[in-house]
Each structure stands twice: as C-alpha cells, then as structure tokens.
Coordinates of C-alpha atoms and ligand atoms in Angstrom, one line a residue:
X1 CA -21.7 -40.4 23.8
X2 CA -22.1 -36.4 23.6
X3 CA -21.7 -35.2 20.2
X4 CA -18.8 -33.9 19.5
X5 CA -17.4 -32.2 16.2
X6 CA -14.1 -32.8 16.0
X7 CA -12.1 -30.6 13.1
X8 CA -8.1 -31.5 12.0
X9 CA -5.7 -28.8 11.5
X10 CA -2.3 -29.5 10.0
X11 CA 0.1 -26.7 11.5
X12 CA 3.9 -25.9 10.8
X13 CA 5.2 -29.3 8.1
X14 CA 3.3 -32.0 10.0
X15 CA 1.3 -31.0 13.7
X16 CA -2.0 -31.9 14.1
X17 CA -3.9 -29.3 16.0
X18 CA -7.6 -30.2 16.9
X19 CA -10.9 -28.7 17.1
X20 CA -13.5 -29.8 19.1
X21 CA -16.9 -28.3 19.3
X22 CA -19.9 -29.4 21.7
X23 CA -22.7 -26.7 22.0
X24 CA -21.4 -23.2 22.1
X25 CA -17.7 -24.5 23.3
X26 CA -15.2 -24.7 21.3
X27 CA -11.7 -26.2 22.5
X28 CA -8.8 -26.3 20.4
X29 CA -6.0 -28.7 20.9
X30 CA -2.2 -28.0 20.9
X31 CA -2.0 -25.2 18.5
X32 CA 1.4 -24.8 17.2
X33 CA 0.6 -21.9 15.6
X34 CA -2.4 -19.3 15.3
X35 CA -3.1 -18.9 11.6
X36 CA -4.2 -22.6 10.6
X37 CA -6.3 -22.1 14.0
X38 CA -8.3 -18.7 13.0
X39 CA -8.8 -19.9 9.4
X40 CA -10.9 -23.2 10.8
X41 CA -12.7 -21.2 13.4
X42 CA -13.7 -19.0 10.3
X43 CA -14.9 -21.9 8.8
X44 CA -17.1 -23.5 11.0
X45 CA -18.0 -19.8 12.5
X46 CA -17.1 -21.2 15.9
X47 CA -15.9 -18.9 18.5
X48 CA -12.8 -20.6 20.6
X49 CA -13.8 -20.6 24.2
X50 CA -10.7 -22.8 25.4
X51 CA -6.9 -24.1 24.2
X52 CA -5.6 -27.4 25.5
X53 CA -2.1 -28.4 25.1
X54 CA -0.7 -32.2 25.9
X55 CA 2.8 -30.6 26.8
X56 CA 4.7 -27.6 26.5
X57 CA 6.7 -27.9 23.6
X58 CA 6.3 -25.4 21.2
X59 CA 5.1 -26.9 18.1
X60 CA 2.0 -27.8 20.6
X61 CA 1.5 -24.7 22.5
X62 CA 3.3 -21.9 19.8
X63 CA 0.2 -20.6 19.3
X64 CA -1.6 -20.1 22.7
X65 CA -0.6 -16.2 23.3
X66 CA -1.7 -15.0 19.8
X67 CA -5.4 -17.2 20.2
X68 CA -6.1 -16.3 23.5
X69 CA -5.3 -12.8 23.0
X70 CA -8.1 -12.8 19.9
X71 CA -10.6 -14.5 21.8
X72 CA -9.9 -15.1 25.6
X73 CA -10.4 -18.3 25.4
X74 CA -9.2 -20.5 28.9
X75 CA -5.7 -21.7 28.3
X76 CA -5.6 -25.8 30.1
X77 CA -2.6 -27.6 30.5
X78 CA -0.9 -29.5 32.5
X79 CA -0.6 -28.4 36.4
X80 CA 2.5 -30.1 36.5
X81 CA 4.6 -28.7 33.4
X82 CA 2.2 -24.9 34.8
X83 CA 5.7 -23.2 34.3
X84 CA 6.6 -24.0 30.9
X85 CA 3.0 -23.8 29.0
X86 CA 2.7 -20.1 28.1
X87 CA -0.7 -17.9 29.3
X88 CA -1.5 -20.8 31.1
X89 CA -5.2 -20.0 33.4
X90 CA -5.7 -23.3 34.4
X91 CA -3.9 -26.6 35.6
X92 CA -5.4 -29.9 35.2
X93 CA -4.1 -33.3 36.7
X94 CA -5.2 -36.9 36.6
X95 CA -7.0 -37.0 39.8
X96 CA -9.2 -34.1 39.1
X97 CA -10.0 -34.3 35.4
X98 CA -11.6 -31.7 33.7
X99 CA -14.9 -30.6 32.1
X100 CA -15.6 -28.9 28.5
X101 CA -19.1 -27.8 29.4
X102 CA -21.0 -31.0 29.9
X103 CA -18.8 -33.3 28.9
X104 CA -16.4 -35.2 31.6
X105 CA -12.4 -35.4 30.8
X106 CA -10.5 -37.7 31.5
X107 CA -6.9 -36.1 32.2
X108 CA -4.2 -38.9 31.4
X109 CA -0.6 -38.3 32.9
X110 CA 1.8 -39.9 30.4
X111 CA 5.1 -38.6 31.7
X112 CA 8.5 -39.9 29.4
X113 CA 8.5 -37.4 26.2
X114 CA 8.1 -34.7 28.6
X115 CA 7.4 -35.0 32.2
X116 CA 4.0 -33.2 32.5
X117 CA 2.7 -34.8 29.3
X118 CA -1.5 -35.6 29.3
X119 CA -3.9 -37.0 27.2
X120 CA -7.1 -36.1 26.8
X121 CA -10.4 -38.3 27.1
X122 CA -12.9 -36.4 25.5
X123 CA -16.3 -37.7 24.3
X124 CA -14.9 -41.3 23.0
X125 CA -11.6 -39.7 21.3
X126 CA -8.4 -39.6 23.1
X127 CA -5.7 -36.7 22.5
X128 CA -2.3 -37.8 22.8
X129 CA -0.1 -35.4 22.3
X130 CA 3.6 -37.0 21.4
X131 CA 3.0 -40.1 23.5
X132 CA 1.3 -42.2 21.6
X133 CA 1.7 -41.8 17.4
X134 CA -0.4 -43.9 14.8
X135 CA 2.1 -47.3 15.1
X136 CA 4.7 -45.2 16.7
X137 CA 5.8 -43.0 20.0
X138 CA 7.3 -40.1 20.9
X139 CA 10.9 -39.7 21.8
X140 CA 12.1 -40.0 25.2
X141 CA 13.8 -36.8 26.5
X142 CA 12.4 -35.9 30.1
X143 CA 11.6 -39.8 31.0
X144 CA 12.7 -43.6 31.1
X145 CA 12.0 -46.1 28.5
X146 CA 10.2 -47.9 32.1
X147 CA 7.9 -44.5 32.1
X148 CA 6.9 -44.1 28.1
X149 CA 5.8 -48.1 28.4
X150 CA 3.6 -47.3 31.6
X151 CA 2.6 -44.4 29.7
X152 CA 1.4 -45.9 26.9
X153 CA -0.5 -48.8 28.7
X154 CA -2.2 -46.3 30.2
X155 CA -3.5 -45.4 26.9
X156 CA -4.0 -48.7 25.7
X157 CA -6.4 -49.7 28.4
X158 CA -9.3 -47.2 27.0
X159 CA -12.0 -49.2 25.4
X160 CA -11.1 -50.5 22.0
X161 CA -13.3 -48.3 19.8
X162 CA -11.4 -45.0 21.4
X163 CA -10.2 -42.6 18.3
X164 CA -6.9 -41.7 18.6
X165 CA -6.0 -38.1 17.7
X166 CA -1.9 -37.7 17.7
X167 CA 0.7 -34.8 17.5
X168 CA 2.1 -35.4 14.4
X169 CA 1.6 -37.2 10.9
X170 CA 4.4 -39.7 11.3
X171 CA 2.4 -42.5 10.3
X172 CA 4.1 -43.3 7.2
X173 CA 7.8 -43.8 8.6
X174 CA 5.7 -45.1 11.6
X175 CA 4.3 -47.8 9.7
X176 CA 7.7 -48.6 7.3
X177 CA 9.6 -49.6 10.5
X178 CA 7.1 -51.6 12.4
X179 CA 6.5 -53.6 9.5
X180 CA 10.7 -54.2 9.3
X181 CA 10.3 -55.5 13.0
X182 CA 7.1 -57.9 12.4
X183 CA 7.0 -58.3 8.4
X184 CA 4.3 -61.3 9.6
X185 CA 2.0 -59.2 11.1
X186 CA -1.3 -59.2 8.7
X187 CA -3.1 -56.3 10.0
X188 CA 0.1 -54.0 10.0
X189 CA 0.8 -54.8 6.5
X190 CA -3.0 -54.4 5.0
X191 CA -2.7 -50.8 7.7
X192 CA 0.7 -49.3 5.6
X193 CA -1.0 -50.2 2.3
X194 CA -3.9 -48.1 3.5
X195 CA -2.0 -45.7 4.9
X196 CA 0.5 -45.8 2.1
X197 CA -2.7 -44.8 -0.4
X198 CA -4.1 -42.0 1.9
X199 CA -0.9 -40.1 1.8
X200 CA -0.6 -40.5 -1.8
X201 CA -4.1 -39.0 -2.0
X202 CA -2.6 -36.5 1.1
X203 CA -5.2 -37.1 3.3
X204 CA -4.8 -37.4 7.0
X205 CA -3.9 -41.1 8.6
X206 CA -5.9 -39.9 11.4
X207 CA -8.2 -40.8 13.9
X208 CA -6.7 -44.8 14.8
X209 CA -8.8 -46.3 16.9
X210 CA -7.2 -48.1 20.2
X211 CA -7.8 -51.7 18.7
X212 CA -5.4 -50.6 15.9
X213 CA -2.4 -49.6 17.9
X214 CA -2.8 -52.9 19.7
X215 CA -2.5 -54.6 16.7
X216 CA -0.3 -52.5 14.8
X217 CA 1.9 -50.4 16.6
X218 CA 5.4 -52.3 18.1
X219 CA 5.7 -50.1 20.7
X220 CA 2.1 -52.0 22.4
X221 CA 3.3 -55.0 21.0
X222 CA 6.4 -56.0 23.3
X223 CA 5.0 -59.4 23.5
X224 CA 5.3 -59.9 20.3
X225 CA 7.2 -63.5 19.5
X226 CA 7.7 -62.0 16.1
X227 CA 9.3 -58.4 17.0
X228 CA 11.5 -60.1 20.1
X229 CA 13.1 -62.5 17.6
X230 CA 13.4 -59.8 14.9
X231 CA 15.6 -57.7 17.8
X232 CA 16.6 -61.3 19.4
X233 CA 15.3 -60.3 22.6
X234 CA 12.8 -63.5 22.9
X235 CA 13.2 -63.5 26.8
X236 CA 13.6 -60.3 27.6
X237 CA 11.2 -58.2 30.2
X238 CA 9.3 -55.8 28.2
X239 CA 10.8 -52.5 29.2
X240 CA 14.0 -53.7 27.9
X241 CA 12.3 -54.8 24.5
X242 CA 10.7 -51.3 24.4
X243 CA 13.9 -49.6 24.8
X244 CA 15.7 -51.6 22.0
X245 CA 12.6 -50.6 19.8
X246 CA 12.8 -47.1 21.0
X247 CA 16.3 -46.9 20.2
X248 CA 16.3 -48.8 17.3
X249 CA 14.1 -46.4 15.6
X250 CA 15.7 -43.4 16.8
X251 CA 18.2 -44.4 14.0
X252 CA 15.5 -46.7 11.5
Ligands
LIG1 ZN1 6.7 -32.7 21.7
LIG2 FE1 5.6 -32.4 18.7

C-alpha cells in the first residue's frame, strides 16, 4: 500500500473533513468549512493541491470556494450531482475512477442520501461521506431504502481491513441504538464501551475498519436473527428490515 498520511478535521459541531497527503499532493476531503482546513495545512506545512467532496451538501462542500480560491487546488466531485457541488473542475464516476498522483481511486456510487453520493478508495481507507456512519447510515432523502442497502453493500464488500473515514461523529447515538436492536451482540457491546470511553476522553471514534461495521453496525446486519426478532420481522426480505431500521431510528 502507498503511504498515505491521513489528518482528521472536526468542522462546524460534528463533520469530519479529511486530509490526505502522498508526496507533494495534498487532497482534502469534504470541507465544510475553510478555517479548520487552513489551520491543519499550517500544521503539517502541506500545500492543498485538490478538494474532494462525497456529495453536495453543504456541511461537505461549505468550504470549497474559500480553499480553492487560497490555493487553486482541483475541486472533484461527483459528475453526476456536477450542478450542485460548488467550483466544481472535475467530475468523477464509478467507471472511470480517479487518480491522486500515483495512487489509483476507486470512485464508489452510493446513491440514497443524495443521488450523486461517492465514496472514495484511497490507499486502503475508504471515504464515505453520509452513507456509511461508524454502526449507523445516513438518512434517506434523494433515494429508496432498496438503494441505501445496495449502497452500503457496495461498501461492505472492500476487504475487511479497509479504514473507514465517515461524515460525521454520530457514533455514540450510533452505537446506543444498535445495541437496543441486538443487546446480544458481543462485539457491539465491548465497541460502545470503547467508544463510550473515547468520547469521554473526546477523541475521535474514527477510522472503523470494514470488519467492524459487519459486525457492529445493524444497518449491514439485516440477517441478523437477533435484530429481525427485536423489530419482529424474522421473515422478512432484507430491504424491508432495512427500512424498519432506517425508520425506526429516524425517531430512536
Ligand atoms: Zn449529507
Ligand atoms: Fe453531512
């Protein structure tokens, strides 16, 4: 694997924004907002040479104008949202991929919280925006609950060891209502006491890794015997047990 230095910036009350550095690139990843972004650049000296953004939304892409404006770095997103992700330069699909210098990314479409929505493969991390959150998902306003589970397989197919980065630091909540649905699930309770402890010492709950969210987070877990009879859906398909998870914690 490439090296890759990978930097987390909290933006606005809970974002994650990303840095990534390989040689003289430096990338950073849905910048809400500028400040939090110049003061790590300051930091590590680096000089941003490209902005990513998973999806339009504004508490992901808030900051593109003011950064690229300081530095002219290449503004990516995706070429199917082009429209709605400001100063955009360059479009980037699922087909095509991308490249950050030497490095090959992989471009994930994982259309449901908005329909352009990517994730980045980058270097043995994966970016995902609001799709995927640590033992959680994004809402679904511009897709079906049929598209945020096809989604989110998607994402749960890369190898096992994958760091996830997310969008947001919702892994607390995240955690308190998976455990509700599967309170017999070993691995998610030891994760909320962990989790539980590093937000009490207010450190970040990220990266997860790929083989945590498979054994953690309900939303990859519609097979579960344990979260179908919690919901008493035990023969259910598994878009239909997503949903009622989805909705159910729209309200949890
Ligand atoms: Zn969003
Ligand atoms: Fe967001």
């Amino acid at each position: 694997m490439p090296d890759l230095e990978i930097t987390i910036i909290p933006c606005l009350k809970d974002n994650y924004a990303y840095l990534i550095r390989s040689g003289a690139l430096c990338a950073v990843i849905d910048p809400a907002e500028a400040a939090p972004v110049e003061a790590a650049l300051k930091v590590t000296g680096a000089r941003l040479t490209h902005i990513l953004n998973t999806h339009h939304h504004w508490d992901h892409s808030g900051g593109n104008r003011e950064l690229k404006a300081a530095s002219g770095a290449e503004v990516i997103g995706p070429e199917a949202d082009r429209t709605r992700i400001p100063a955009i330069d360059t479009g980037v699909d699922e087909e095509h991929g991308w490249r950050f210098g030497d490095l090959k990314v992989q471009v994930l479409e994982v259309p449901a919280h908005t329909r352009g929505a990517v994730a980045y493969v980058i270097g043995g991390a994966v970016f995902t925006g609001d799709t995927l959150f640590v033992m959680g998902c994004g809402r679904l306003f511009e897709g079906s609950a049929a598209m945020m589970l096809a989604s989110l397989t998607k994402i749960a197919a890369l190898p096992d060891a994958t760091a996830v980065y997310c969008g947001h630091e919702y892994t607390l909540a995240n955690a308190r209502f998976a455990l509700s649905l599967e309170p017999g699930n070993a691995a998610l309770a030891a994760r909320l006491r962990e989790v539980e402890a590093l937000r009490a010492a207010g450190k970040f709950t990220v990266p997860s890794t790929i083989a945590l969210e498979k054994a953690t987070n309900p939303f990859l877990r519609t097979d579960s015997a344990e979260i179908r009879r919690s919901i008493g859906m035990t023969t259910a398909d598994d878009v239909a047990v997503f949903a009622e998870i989805r909705r159910r914690k729209d309200s949890f």
